[in-house]
CSV table of N, CA and C in Angstrom, one decimal:
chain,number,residue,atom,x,y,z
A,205,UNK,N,-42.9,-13.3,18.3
A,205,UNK,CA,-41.5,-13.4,18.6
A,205,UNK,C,-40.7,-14.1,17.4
A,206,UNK,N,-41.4,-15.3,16.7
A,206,UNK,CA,-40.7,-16.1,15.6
A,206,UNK,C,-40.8,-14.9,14.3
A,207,UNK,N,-41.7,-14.4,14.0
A,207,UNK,CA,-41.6,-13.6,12.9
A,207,UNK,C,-40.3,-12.7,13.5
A,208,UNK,N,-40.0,-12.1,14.5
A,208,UNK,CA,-39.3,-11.0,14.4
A,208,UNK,C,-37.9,-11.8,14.5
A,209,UNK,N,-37.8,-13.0,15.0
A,209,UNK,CA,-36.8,-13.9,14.8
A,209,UNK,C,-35.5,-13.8,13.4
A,210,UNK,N,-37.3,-14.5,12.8
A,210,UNK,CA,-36.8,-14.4,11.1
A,210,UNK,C,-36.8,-13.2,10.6
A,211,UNK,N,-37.5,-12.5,11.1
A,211,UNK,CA,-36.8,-10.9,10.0
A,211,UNK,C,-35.4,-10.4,10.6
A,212,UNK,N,-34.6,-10.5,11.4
A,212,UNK,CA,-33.2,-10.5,12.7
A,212,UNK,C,-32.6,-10.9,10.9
A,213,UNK,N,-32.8,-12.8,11.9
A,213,UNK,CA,-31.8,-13.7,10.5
A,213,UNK,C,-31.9,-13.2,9.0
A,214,UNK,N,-33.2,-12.8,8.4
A,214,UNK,CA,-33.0,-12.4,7.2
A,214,UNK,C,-32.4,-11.2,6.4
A,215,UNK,N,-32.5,-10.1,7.8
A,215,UNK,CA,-31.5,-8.9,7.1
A,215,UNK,C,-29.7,-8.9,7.7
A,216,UNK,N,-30.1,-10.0,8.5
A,216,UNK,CA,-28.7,-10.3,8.8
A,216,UNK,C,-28.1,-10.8,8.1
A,217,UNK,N,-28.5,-12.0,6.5
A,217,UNK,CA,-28.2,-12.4,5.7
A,217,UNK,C,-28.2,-11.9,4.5
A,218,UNK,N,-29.0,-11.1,4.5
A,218,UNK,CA,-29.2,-9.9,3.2
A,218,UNK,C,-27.8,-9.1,3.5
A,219,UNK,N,-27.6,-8.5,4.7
A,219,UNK,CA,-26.5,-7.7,4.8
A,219,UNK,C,-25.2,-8.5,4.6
A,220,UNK,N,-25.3,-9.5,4.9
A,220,UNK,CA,-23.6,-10.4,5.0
A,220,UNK,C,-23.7,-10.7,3.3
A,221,UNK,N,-25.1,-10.4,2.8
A,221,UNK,CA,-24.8,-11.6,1.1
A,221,UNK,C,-24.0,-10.0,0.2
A,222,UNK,N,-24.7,-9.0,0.9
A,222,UNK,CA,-24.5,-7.5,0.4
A,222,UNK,C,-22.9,-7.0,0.6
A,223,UNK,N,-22.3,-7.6,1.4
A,223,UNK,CA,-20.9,-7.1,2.0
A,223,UNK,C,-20.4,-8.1,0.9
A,224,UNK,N,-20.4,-9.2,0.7
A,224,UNK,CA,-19.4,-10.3,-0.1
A,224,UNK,C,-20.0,-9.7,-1.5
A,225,UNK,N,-21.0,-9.1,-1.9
A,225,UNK,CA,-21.2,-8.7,-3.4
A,225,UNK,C,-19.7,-7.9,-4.2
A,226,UNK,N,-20.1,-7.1,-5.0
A,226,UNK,CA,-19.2,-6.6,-5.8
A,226,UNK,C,-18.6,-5.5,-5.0
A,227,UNK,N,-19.4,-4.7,-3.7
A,227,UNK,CA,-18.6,-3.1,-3.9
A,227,UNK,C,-17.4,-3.9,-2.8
A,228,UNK,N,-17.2,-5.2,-2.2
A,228,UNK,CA,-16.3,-5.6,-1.2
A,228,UNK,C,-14.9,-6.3,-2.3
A,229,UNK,N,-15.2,-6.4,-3.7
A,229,UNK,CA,-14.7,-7.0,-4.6
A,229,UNK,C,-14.0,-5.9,-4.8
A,230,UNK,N,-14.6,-4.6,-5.3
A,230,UNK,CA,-14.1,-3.6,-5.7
A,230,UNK,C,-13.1,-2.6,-4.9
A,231,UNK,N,-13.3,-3.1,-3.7
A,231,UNK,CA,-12.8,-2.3,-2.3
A,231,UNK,C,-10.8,-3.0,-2.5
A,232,UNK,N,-10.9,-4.2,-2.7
A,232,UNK,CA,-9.6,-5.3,-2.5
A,232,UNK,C,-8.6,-4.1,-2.8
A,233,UNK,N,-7.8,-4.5,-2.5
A,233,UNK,CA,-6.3,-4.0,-2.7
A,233,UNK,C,-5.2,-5.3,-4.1
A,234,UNK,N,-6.2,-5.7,-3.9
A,234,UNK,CA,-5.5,-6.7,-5.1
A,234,UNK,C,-5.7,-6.0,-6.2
A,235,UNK,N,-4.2,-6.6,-7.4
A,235,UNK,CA,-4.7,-5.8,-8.6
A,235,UNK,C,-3.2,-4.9,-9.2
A,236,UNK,N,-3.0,-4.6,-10.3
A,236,UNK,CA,-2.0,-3.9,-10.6
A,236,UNK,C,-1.8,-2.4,-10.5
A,237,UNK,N,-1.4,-1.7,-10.0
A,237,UNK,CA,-1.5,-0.2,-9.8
A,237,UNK,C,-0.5,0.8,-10.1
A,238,UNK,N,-0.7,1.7,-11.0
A,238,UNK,CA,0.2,2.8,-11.3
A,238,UNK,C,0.3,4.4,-10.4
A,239,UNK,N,1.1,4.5,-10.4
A,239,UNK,CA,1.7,5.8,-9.7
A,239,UNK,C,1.1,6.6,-10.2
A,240,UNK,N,0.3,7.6,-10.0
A,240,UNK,CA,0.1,8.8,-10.6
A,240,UNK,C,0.3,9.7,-9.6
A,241,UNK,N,0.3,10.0,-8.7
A,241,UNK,CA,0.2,11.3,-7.7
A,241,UNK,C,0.7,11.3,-6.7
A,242,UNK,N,2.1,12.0,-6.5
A,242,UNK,CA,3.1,12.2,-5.3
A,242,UNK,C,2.9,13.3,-5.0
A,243,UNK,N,2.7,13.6,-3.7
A,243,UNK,CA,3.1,15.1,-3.3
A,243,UNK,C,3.6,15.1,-1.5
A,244,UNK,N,4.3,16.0,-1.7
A,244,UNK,CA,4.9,16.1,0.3
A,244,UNK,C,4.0,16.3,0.9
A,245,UNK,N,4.1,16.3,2.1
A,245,UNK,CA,3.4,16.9,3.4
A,245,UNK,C,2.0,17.1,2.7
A,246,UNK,N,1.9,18.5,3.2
A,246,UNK,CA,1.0,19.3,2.8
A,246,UNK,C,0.6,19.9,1.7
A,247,UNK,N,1.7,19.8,0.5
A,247,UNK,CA,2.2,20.0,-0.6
A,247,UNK,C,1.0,20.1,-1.5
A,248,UNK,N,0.6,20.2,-2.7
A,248,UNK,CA,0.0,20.4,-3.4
A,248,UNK,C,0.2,20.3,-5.0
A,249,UNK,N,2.1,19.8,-5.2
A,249,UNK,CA,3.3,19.9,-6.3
A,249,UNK,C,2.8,18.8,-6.5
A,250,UNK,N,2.7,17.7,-7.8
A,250,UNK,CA,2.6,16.6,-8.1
A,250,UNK,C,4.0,16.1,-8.6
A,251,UNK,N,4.5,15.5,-7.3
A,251,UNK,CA,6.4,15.5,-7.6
A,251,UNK,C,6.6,14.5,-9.2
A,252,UNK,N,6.0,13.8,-9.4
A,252,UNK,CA,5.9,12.4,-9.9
A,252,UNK,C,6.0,13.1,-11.5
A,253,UNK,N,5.7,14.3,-11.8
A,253,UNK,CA,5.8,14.7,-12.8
A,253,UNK,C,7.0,14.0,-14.0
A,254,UNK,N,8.1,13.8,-13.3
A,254,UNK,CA,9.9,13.7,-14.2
A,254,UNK,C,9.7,12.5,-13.7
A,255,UNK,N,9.4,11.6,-13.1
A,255,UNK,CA,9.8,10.3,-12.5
A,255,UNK,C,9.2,9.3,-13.6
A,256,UNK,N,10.2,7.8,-13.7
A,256,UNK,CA,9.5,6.8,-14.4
A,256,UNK,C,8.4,6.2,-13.6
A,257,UNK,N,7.4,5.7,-14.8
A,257,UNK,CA,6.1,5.3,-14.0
A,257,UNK,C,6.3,4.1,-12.7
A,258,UNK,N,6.0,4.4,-11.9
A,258,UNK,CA,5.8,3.5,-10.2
A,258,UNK,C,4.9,2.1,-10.9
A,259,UNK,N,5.3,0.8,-10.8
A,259,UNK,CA,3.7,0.1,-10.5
A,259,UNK,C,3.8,-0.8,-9.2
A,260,UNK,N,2.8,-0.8,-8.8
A,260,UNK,CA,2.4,-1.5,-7.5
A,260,UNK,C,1.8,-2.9,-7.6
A,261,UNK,N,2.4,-4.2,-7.7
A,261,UNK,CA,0.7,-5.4,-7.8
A,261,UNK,C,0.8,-5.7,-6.3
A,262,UNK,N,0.0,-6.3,-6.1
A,262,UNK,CA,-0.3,-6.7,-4.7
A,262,UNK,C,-1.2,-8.0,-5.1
A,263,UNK,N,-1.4,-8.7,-4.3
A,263,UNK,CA,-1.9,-10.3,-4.4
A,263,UNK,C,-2.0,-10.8,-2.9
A,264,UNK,N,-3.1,-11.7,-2.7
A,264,UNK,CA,-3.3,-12.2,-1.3
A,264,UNK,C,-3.5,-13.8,-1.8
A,265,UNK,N,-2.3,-14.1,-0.7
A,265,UNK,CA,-2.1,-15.7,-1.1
A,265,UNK,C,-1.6,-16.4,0.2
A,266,UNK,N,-2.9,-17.2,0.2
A,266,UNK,CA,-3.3,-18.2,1.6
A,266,UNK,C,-3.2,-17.3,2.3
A,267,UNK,N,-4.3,-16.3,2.5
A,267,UNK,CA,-4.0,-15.2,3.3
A,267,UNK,C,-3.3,-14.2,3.6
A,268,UNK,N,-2.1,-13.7,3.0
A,268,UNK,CA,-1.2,-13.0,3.1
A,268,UNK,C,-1.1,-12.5,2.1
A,269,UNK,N,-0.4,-10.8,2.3
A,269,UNK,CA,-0.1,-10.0,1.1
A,269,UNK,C,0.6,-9.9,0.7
A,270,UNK,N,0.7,-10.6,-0.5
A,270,UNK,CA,2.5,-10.2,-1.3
A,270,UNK,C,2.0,-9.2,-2.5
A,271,UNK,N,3.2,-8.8,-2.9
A,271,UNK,CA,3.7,-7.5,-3.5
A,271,UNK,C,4.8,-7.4,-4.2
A,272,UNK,N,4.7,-6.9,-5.5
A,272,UNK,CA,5.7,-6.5,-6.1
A,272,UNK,C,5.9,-5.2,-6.8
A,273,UNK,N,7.1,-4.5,-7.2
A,273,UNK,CA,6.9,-2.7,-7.2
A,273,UNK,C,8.1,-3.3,-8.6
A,274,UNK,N,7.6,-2.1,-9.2
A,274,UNK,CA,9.3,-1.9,-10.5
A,274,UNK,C,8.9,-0.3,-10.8
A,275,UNK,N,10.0,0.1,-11.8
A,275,UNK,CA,9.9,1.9,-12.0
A,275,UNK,C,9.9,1.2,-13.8
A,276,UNK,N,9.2,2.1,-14.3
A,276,UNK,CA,9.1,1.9,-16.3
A,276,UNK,C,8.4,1.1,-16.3
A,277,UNK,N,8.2,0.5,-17.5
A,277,UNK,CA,7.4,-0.1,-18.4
A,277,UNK,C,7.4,-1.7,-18.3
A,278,UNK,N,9.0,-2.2,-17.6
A,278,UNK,CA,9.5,-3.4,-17.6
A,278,UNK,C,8.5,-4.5,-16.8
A,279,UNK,N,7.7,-5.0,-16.4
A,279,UNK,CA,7.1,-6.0,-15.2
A,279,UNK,C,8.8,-7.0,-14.9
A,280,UNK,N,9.6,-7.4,-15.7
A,280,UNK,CA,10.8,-8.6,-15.2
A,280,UNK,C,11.2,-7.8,-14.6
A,281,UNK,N,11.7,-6.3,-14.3
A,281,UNK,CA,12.6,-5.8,-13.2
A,281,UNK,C,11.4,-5.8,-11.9
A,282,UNK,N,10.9,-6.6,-11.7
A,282,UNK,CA,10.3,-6.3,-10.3
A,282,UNK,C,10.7,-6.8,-9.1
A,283,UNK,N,10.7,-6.0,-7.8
A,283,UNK,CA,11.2,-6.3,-7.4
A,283,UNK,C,10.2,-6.8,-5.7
A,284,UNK,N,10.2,-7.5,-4.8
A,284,UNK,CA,9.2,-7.7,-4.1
A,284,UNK,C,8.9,-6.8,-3.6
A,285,UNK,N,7.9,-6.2,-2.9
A,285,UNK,CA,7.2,-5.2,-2.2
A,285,UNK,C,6.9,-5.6,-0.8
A,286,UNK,N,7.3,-5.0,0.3
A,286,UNK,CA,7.6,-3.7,0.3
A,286,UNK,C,9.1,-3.4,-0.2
A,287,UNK,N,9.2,-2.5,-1.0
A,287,UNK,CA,10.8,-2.4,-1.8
A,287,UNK,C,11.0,-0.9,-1.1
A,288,UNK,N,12.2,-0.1,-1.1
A,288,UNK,CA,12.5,1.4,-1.2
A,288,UNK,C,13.4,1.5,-2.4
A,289,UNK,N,13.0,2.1,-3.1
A,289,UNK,CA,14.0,2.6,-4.4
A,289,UNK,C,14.4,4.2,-4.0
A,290,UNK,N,15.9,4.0,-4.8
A,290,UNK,CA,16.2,5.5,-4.9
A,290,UNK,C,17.2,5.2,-6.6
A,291,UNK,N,17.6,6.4,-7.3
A,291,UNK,CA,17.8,6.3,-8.2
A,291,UNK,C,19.2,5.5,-8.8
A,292,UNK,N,20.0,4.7,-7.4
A,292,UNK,CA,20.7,3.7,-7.3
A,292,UNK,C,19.9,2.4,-7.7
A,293,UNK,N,18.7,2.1,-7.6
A,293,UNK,CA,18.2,1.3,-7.6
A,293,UNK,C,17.1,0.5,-6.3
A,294,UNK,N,17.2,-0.5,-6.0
A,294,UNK,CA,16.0,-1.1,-4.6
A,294,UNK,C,17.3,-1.2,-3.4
A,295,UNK,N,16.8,-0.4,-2.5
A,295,UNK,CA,17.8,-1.0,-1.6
A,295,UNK,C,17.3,-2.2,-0.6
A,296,UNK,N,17.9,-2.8,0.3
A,296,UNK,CA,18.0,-3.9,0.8
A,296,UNK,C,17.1,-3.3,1.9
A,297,UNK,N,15.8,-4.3,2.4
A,297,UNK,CA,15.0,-3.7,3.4
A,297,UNK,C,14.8,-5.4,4.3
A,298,UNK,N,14.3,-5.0,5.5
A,298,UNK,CA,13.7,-5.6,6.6
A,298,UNK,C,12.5,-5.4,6.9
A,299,UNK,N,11.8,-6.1,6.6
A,299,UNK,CA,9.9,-6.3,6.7
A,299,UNK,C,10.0,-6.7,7.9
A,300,UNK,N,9.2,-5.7,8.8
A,300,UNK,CA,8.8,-5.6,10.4
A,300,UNK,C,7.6,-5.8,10.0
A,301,UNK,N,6.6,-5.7,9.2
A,301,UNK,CA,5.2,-5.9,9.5
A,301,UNK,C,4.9,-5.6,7.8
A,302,UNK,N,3.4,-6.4,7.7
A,302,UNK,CA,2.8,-6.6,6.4
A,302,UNK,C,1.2,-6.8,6.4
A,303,UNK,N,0.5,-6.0,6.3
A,303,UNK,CA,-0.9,-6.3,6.2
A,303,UNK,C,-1.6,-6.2,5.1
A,304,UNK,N,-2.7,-6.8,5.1
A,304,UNK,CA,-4.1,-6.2,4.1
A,304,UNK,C,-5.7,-6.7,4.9
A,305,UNK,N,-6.3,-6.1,4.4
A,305,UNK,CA,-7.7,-6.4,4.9
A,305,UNK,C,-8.6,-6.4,3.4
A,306,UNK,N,-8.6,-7.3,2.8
A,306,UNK,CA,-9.5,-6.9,1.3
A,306,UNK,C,-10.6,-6.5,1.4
A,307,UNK,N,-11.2,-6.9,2.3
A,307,UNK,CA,-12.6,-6.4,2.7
A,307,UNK,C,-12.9,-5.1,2.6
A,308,UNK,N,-11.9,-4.3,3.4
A,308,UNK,CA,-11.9,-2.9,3.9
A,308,UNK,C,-11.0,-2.3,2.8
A,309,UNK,N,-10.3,-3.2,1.7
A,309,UNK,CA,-9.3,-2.9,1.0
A,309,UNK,C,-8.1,-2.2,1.4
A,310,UNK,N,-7.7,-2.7,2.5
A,310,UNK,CA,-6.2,-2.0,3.2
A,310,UNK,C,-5.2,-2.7,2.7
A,311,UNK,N,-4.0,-2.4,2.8
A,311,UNK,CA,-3.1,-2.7,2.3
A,311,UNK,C,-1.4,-1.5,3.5
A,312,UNK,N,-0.8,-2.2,4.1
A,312,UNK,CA,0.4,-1.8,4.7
A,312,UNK,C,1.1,-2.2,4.9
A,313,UNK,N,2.5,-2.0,4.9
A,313,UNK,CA,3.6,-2.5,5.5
A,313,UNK,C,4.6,-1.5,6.2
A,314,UNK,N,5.9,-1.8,7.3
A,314,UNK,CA,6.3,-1.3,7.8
A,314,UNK,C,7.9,-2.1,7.5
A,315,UNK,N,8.8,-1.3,6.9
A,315,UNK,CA,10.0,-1.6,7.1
A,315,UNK,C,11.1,-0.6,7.5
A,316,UNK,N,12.9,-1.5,7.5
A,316,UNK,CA,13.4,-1.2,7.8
A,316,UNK,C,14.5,-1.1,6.8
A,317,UNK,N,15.2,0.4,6.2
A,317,UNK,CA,16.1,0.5,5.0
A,317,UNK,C,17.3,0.1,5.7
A,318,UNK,N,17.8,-1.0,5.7
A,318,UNK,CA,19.3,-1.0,6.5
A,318,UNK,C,20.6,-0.2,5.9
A,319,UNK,N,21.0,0.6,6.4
A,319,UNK,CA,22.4,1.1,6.3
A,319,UNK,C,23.1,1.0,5.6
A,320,UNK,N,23.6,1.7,4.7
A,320,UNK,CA,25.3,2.0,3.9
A,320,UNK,C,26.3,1.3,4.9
A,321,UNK,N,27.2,0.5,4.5
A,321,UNK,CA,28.5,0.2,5.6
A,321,UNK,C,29.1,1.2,6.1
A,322,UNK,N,29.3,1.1,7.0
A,322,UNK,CA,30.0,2.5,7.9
A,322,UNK,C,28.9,3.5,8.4
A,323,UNK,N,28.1,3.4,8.0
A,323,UNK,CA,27.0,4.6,8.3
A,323,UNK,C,25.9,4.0,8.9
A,324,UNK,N,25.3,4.8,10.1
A,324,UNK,CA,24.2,4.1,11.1
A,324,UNK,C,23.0,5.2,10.7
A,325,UNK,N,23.0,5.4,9.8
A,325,UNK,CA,21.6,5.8,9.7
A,325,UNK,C,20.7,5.0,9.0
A,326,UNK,N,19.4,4.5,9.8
A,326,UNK,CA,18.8,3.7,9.2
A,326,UNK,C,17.4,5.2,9.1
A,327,UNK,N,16.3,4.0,8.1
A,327,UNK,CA,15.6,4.3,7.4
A,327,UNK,C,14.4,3.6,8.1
A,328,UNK,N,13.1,4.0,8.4
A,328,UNK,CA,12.0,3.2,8.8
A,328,UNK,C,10.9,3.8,8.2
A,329,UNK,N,9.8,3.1,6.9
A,329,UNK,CA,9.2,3.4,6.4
A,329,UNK,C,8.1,2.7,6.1
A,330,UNK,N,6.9,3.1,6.6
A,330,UNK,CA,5.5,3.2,6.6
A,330,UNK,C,4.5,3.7,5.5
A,331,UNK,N,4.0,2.1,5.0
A,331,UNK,CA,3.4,2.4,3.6
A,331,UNK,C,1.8,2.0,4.4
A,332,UNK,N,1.1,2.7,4.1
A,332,UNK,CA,-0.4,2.6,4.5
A,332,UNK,C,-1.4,2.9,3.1
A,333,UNK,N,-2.3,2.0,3.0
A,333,UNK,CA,-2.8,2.5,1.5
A,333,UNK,C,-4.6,1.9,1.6
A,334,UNK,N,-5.4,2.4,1.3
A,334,UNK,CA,-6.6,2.3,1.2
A,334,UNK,C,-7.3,2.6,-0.2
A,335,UNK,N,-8.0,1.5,-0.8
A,335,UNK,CA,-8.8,1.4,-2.2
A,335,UNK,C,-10.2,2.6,-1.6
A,336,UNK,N,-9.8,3.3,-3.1
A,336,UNK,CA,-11.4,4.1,-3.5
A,336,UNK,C,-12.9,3.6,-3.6
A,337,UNK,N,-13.8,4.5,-2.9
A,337,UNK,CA,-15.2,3.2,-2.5
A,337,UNK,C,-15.5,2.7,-4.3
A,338,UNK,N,-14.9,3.5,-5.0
A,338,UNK,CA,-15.3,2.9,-6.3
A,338,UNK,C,-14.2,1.8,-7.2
A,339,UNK,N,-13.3,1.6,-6.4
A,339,UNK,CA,-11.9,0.7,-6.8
A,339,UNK,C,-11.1,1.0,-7.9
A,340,UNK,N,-11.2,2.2,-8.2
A,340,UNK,CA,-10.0,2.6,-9.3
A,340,UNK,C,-8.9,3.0,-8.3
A,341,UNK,N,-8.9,3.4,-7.5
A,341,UNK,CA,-7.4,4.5,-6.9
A,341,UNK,C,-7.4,3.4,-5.8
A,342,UNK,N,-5.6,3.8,-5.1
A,342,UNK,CA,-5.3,3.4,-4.4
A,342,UNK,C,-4.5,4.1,-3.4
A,343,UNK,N,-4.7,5.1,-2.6
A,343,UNK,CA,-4.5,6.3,-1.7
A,343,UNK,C,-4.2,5.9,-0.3
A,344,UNK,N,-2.9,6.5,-0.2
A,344,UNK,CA,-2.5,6.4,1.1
A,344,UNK,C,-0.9,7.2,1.2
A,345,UNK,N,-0.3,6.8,2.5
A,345,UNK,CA,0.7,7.6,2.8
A,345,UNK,C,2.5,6.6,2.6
A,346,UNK,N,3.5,6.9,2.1
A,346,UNK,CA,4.7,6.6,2.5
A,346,UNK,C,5.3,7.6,3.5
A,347,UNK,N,5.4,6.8,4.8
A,347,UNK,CA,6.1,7.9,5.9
A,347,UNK,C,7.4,7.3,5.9
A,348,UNK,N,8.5,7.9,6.4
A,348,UNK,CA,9.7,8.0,6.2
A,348,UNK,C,10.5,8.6,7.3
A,349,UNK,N,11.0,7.5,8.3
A,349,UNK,CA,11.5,8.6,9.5
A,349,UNK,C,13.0,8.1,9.7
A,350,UNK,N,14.1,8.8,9.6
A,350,UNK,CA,15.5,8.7,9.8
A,350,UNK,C,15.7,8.5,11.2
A,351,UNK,N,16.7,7.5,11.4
A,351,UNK,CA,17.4,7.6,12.8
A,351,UNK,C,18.5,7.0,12.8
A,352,UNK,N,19.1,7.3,14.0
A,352,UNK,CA,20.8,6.5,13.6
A,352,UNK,C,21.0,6.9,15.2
A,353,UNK,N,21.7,5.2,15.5
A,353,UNK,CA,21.8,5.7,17.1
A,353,UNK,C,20.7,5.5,18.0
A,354,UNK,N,20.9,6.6,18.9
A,354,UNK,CA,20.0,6.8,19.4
A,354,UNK,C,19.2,7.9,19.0
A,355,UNK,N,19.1,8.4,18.1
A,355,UNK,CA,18.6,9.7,18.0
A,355,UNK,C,17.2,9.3,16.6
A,356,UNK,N,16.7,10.6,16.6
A,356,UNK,CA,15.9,10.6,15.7
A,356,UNK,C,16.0,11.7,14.8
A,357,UNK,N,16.2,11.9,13.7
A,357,UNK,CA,17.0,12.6,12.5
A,357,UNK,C,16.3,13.1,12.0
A,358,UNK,N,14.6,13.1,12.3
A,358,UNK,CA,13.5,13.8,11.2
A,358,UNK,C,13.0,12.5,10.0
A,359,UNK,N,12.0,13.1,9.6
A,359,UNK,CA,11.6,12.3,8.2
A,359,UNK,C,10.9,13.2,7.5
A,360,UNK,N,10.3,12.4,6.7
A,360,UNK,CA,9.0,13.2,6.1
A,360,UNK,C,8.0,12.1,5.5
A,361,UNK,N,7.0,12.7,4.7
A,361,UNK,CA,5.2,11.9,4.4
A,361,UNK,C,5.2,12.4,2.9
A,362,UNK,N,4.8,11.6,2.4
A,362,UNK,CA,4.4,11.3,0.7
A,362,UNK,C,3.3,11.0,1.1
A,363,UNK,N,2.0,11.5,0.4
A,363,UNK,CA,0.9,11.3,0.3
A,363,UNK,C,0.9,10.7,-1.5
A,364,UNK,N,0.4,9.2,-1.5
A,364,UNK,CA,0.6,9.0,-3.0
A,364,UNK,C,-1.2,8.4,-3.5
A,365,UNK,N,-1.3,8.5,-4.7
A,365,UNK,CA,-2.7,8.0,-5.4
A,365,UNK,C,-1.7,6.9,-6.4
A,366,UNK,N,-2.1,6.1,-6.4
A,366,UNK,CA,-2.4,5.0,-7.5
A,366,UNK,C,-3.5,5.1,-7.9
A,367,UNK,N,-3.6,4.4,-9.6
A,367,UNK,CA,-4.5,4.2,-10.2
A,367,UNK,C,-4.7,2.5,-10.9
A,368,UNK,N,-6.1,2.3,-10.8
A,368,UNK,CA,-6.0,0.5,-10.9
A,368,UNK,C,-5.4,0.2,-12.4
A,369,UNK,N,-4.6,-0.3,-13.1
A,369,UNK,CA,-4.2,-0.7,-14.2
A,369,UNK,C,-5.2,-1.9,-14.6
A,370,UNK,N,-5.2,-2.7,-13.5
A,370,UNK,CA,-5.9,-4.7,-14.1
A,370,UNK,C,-6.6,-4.9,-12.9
């Protein structure tokens, strides 16, 4: 019974020393990341073609994930993450929710684009993103659903790949 004891504890410790090695290192969502691959829905178009380069960093600090996003070359224009950009620039958002799991390398948030004055259509958008078992890419969804009122206005799904910069 003691030997099978210790063989229990010892692949129980082999497995936990195996999870904290490198492929749970490589999994993180931390790290700087470039845009390379937009497409809609079901799409198969790589919209991102004409667009200035996306980057993504993400950081976990005292447990929490912060984030910062810019478009070009600049890193000072950044702006915190979760951001929504459109070609006016970052619009003004409400962080309803922020996660990561580095372990599992998740990374999500959920916000809210507040409104143009005079106009009730808000914006609610869902970023969900999961690291490659090999840690170069960073793949996941921007969902995007309109409403105003009471109603619900439609949206749509960006399926995006990042790639690790640092």
């Amino acid at each position: 019974m003691k030997a099978t004891w210790r063989f229990t504890v010892a692949c129980a410790l082999a497995l936990a020393a195996s999870r904290l090695a490198s492929p749970a290192l490589a999994a993180s969502p931390e790290g700087r990341w470039r845009l390379v691959e937009q497409r809609y829905e079901a799409g198969t178009a790589n919209v991102m073609a004409d667009e200035s380069p996306l980057h993504l960093e993400l950081t976990i600090e005292s447990g929490r994930l912060v984030g910062r996003i810019w478009a070009g070359d600049d890193p000072s224009s950044a702006v915190p993450w979760p951001a929504f950009s459109s070609k006016a620039g970052s619009l003004a958002t409400d962080v309803l929710e922020r996660s990561a799991d580095p372990l599992l390398g998740l990374a999500a948030a959920r916000y809210r684009v507040q409104p143009s004055p005079g106009d009730d259509l808000v914006l609610v958008v869902t970023e969900s993103y999961q690291v490659s078992k090999d840690g170069s890419a960073l793949e996941g969804t921007l969902h995007v659903k309109f409403t105003g009122g009471d109603r619900n206005r439609g949206g749509y799904t960006l399926h995006r790949r990042f790639e690790r910069e640092k």
